[in-house]
Coordinates of N, CA, C and O in Angstrom, one line a residue:
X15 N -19.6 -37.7 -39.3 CA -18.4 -38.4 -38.9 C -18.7 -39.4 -37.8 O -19.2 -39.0 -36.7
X16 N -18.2 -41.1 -38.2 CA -18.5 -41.5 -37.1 C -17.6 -41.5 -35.8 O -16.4 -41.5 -35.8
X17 N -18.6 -41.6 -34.3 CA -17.7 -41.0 -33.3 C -16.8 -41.8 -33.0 O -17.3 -42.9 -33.3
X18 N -15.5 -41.9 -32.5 CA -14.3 -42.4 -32.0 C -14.4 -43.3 -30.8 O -15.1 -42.8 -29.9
X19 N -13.9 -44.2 -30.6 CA -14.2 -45.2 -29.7 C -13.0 -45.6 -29.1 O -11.9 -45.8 -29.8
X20 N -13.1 -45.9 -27.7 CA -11.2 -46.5 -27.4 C -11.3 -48.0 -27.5 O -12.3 -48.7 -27.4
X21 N -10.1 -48.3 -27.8 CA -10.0 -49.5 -28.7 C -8.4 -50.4 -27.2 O -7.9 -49.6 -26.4
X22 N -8.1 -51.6 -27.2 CA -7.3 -52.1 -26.9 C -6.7 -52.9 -28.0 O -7.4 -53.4 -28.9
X23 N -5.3 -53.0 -28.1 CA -4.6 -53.9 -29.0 C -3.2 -54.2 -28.4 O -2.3 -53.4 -27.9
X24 N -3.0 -55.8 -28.5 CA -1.6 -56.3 -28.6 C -1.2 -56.9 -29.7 O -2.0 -57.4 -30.5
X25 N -0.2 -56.9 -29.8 CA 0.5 -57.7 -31.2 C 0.9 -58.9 -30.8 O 1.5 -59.2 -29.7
X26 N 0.6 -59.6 -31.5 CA 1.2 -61.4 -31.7 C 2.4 -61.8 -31.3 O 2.3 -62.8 -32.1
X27 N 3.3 -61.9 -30.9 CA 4.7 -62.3 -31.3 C 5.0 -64.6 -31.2 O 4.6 -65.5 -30.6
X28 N 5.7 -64.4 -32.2 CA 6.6 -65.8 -31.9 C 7.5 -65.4 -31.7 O 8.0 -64.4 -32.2
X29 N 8.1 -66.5 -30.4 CA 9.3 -66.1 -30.1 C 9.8 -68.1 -29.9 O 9.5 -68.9 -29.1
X30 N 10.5 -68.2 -31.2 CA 11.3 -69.3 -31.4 C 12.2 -70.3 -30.0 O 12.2 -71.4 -29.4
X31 N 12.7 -69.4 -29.9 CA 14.0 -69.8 -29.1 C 13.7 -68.5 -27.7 O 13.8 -67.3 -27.9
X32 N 13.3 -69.0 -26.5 CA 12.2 -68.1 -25.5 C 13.6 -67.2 -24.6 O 13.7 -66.0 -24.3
X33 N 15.1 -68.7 -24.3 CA 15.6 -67.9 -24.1 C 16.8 -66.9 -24.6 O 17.8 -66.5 -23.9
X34 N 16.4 -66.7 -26.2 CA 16.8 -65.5 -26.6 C 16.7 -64.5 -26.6 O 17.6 -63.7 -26.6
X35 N 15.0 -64.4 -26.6 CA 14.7 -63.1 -26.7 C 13.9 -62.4 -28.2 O 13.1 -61.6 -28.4
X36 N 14.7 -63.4 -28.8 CA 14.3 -63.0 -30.4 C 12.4 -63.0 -30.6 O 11.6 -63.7 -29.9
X37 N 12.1 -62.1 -31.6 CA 10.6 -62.8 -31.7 C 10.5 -62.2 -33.6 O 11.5 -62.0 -34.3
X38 N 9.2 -62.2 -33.9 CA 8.6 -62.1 -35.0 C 7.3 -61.7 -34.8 O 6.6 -62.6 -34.3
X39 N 6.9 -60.6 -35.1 CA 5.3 -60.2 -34.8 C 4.7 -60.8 -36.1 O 4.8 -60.3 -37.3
X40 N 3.7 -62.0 -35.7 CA 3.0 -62.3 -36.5 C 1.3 -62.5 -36.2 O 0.5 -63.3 -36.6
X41 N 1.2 -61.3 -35.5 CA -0.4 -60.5 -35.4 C -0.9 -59.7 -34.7 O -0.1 -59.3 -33.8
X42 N -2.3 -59.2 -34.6 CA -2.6 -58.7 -34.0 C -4.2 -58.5 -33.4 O -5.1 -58.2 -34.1
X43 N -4.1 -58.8 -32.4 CA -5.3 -58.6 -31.4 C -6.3 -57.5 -31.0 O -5.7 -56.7 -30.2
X44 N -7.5 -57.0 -31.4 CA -7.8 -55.4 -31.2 C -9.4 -55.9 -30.2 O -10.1 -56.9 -30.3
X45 N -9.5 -54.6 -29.4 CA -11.0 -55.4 -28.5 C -10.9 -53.5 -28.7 O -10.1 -52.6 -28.6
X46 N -12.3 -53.8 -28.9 CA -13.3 -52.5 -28.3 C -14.6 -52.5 -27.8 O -15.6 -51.9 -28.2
X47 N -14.6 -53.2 -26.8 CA -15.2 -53.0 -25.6 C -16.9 -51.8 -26.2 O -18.0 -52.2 -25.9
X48 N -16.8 -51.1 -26.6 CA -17.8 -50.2 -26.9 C -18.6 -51.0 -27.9 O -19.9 -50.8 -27.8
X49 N -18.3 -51.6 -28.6 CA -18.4 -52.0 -29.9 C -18.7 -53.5 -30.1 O -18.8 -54.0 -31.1
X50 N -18.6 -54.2 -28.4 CA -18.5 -55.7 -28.5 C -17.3 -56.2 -29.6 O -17.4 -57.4 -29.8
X51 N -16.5 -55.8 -30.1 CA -15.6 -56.2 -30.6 C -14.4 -56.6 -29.9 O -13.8 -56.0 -29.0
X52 N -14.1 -57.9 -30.6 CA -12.8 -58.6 -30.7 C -12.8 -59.8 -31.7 O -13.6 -60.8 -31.9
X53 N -11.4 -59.4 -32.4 CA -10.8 -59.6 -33.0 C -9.4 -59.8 -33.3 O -8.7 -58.9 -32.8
X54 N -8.6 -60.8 -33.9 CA -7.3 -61.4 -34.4 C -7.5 -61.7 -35.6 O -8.4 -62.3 -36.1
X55 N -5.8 -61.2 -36.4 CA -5.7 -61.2 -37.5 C -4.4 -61.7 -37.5 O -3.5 -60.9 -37.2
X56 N -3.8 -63.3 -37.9 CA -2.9 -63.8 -37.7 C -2.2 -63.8 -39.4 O -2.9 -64.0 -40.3
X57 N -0.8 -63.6 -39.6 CA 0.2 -63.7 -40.8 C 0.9 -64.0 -40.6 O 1.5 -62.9 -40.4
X58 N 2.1 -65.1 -40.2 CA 3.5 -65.5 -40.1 C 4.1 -65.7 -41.2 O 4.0 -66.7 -41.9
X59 N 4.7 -64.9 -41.4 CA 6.2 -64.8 -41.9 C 6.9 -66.0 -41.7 O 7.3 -66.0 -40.6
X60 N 7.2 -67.1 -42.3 CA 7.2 -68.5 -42.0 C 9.1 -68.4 -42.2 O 10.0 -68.8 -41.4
X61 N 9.3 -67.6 -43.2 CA 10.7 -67.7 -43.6 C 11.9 -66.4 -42.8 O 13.1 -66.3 -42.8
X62 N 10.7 -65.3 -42.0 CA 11.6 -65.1 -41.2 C 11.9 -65.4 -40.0 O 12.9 -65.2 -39.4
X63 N 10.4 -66.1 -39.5 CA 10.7 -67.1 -38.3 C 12.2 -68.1 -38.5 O 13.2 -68.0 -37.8
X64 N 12.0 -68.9 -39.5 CA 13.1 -69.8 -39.4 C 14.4 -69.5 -39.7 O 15.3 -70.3 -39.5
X65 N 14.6 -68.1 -40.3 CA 15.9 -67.5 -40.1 C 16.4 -67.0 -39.0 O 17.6 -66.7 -38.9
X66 N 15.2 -66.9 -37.5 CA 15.5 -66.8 -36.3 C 16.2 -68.7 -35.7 O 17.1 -69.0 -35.0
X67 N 15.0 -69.4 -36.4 CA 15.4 -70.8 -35.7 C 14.9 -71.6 -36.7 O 13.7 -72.0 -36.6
X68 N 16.1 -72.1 -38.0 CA 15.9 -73.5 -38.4 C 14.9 -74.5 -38.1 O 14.2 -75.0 -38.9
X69 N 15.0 -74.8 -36.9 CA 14.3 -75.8 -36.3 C 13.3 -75.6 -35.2 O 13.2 -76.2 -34.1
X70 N 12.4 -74.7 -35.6 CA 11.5 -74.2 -35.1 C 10.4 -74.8 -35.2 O 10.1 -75.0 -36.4
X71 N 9.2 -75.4 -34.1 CA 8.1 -76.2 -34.4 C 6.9 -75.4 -35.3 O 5.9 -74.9 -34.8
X72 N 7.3 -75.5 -36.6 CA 6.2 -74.5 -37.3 C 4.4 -75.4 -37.1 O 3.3 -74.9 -36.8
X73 N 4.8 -76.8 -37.4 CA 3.3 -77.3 -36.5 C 2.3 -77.1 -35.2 O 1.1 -77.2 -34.9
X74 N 3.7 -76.6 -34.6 CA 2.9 -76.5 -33.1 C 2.8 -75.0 -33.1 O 1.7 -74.5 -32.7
X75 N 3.7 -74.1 -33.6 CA 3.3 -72.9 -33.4 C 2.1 -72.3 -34.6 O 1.5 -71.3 -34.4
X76 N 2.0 -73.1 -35.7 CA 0.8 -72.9 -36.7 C -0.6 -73.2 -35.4 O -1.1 -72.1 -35.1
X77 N -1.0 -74.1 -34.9 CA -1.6 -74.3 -34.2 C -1.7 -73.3 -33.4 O -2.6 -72.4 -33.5
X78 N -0.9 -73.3 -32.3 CA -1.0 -72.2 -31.4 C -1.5 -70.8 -31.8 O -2.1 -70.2 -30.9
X79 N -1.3 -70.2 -33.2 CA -1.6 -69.2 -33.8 C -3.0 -69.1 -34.0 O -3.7 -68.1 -33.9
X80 N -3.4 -70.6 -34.4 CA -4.8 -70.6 -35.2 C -5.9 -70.3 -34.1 O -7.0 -69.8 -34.2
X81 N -5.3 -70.9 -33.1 CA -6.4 -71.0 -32.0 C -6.8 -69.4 -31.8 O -8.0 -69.3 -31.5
X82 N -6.1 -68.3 -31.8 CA -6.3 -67.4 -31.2 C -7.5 -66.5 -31.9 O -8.2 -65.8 -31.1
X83 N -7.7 -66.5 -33.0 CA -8.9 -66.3 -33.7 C -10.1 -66.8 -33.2 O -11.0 -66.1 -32.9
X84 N -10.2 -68.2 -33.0 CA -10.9 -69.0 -32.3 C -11.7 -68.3 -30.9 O -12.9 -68.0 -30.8
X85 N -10.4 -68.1 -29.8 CA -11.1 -67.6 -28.5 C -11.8 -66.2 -28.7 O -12.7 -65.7 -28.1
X86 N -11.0 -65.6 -29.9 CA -11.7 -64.3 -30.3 C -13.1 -64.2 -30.7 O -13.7 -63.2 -30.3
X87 N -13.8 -65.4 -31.5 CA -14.8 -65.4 -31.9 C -15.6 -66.0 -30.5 O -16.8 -65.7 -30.5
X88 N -15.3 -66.4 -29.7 CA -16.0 -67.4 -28.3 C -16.7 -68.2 -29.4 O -16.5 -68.4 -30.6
X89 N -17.8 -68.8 -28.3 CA -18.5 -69.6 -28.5 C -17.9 -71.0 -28.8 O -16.8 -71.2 -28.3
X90 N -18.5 -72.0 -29.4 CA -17.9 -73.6 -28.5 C -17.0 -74.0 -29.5 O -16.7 -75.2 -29.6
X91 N -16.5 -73.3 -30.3 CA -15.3 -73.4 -31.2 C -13.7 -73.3 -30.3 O -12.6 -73.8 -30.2
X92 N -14.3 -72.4 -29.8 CA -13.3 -71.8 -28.4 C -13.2 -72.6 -26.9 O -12.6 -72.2 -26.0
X93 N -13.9 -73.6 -27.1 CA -14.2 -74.6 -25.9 C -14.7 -73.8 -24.7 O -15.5 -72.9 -24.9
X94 N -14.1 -74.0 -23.6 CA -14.7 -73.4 -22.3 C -14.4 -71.5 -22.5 O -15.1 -70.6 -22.2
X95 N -13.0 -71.4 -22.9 CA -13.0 -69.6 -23.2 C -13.7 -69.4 -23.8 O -14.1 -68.3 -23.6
X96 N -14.8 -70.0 -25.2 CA -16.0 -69.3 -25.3 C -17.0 -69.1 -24.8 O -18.0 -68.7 -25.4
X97 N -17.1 -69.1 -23.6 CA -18.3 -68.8 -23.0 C -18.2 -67.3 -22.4 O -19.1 -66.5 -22.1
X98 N -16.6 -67.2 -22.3 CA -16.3 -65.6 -20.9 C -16.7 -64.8 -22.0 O -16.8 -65.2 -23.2
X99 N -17.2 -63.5 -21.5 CA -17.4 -61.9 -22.1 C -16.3 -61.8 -23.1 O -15.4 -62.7 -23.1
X100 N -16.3 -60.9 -24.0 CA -15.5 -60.5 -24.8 C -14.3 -59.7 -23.9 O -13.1 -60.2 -23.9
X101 N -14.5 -59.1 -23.5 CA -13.4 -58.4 -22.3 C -12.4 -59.5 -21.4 O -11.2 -59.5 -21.2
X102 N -13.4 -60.2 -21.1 CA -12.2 -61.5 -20.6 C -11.5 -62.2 -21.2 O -10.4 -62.6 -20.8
X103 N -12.3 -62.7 -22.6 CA -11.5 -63.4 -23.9 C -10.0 -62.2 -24.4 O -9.1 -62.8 -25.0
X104 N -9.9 -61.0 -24.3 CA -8.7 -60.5 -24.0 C -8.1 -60.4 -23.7 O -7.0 -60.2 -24.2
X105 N -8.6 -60.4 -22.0 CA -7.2 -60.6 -21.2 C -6.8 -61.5 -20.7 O -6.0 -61.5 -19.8
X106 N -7.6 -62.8 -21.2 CA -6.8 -64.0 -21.4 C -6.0 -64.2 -22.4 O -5.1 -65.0 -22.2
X107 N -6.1 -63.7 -23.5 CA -5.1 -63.7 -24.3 C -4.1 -63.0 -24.6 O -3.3 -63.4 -25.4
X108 N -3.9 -61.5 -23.8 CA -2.9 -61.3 -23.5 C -2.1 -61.5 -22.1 O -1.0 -60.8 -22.0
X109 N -2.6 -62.4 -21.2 CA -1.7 -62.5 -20.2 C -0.1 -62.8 -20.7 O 0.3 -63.5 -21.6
X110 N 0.5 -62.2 -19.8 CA 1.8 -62.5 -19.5 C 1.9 -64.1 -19.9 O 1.1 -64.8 -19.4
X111 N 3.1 -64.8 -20.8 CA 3.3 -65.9 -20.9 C 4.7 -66.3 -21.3 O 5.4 -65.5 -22.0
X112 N 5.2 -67.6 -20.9 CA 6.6 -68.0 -21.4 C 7.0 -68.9 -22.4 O 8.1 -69.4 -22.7
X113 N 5.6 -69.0 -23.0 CA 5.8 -70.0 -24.3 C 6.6 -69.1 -25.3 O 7.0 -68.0 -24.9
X114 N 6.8 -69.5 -26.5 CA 7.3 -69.4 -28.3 C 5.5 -68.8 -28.7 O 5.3 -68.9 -29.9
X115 N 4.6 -68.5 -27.9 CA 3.5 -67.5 -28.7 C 3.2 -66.8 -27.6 O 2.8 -67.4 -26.6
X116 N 3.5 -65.4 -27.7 CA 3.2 -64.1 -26.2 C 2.9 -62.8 -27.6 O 3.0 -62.4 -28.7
X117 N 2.4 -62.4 -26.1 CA 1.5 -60.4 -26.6 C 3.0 -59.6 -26.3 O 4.0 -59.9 -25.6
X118 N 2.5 -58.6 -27.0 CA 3.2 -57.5 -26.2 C 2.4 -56.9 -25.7 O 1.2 -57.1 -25.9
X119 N 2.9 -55.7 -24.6 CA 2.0 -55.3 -23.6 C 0.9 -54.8 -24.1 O 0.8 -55.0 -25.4
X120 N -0.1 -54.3 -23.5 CA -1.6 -53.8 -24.5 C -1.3 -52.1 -24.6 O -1.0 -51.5 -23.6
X121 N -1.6 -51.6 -26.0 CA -1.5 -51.0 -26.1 C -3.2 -49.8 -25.9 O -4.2 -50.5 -25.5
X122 N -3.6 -48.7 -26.1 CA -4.7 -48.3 -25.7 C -5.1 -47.1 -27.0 O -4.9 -46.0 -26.8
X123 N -5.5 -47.3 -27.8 CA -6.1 -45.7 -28.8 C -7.5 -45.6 -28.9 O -8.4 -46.2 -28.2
X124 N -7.8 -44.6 -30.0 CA -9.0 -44.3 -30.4 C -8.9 -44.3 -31.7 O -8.0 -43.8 -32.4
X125 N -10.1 -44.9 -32.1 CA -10.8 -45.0 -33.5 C -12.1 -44.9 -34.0 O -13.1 -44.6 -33.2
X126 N -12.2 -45.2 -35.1 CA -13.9 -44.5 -36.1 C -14.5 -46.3 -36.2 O -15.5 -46.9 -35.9
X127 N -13.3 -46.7 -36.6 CA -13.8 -48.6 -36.8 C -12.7 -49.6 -36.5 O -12.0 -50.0 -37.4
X128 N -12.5 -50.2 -35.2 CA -12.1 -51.1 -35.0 C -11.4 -52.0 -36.0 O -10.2 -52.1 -35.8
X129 N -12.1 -52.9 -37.3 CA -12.1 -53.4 -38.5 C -10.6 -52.8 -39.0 O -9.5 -53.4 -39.1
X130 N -11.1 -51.5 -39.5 CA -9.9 -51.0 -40.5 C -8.9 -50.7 -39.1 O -7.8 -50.7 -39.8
X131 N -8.6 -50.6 -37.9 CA -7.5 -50.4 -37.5 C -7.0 -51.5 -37.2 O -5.8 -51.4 -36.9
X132 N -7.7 -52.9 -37.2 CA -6.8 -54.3 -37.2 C -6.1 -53.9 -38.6 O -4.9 -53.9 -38.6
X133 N -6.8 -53.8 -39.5 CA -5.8 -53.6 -40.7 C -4.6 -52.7 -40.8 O -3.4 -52.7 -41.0
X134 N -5.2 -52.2 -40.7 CA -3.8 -50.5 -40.4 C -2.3 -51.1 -39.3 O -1.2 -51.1 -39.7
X135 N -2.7 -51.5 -38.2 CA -1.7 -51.8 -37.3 C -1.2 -53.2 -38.2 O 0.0 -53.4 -38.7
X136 N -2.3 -54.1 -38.4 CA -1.2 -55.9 -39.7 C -0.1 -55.2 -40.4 O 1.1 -55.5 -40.2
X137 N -0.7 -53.8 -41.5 CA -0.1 -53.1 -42.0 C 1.2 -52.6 -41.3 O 2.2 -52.8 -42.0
X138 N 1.4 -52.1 -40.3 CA 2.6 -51.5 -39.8 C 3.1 -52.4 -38.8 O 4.3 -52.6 -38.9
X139 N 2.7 -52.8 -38.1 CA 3.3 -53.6 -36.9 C 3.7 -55.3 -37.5 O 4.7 -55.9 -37.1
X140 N 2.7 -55.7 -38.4 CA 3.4 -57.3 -38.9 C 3.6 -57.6 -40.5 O 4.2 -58.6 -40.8
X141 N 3.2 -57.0 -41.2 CA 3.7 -57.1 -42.6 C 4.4 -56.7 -43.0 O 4.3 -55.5 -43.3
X142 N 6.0 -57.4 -43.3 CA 7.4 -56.8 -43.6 C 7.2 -55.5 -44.9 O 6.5 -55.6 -45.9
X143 N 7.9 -54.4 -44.7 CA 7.5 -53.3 -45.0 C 7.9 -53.5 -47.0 O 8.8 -54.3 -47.4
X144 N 7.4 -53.1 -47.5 CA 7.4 -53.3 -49.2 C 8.9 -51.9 -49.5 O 9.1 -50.8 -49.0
X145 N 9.6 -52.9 -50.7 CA 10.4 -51.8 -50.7 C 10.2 -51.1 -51.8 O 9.3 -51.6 -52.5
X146 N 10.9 -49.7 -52.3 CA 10.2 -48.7 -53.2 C 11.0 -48.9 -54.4 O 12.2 -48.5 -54.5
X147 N 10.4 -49.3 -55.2 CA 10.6 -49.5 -57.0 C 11.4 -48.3 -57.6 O 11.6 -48.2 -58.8

């Protein structure tokens, strides 16, 4: 059995319209620190964002999304945040922020593989749930 490892994770949110309140989790962020891992796994829901706001910058927030994979991976794809540790490339990207792209707070577990629990949490925390036939 492989051994269990503590893992960090925040979820994605867009949040359209900032002073609403409203958002859309469209991913999620996981670092394990043991494991040199970090990783983002980005999916937006394009059509339930815009049922929060019509007029919502899907350009600028596509962008904003895309980049976050990027700092995940470092290196000069990531510009100057590719160079910090993997640990710091996390909590730069979850700092507190007041844009239409923010974390929620970091969450803390344990796991066998990092990998399959980015999957597991896309699965529950951002992919609208499938309904039963």
């Amino acid at each position: 059995m492989p051994a269990q490892r503590t893992y960090d994770y925040a979820i994605v949110r867009v949040v359209p319209r900032v002073e609403r309140g409203e958002f859309v989790n469209a991913g999620v962020i996981v670092s394990c620190a043991a494991a040199g891992y970090l990783q983002a796994c980005i999916e937006l829901d394009e059509t339930r964002l815009l049922a929060l706001d019509p007029g919502a910058d899907l350009a600028g927030i596509r962008a904003g999304l895309a980049a976050i994979p990027l700092v995940c991976a470092g290196g000069p794809a990531a510009g100057a945040l590719g160079a910090l540790s993997v640990r710091e490339r996390f909590h730069w990207l979850v700092a507190p922020r007041s844009t239409s792209i923010q974390t929620s707070p970091v969450h803390t577990g344990r796991c066998e593989s990092p990998e399959r629990q980015l999957e597991q949490l896309m699965q529950t925390m951002v992919r609208a749930p499938r309904r039963a036939r």
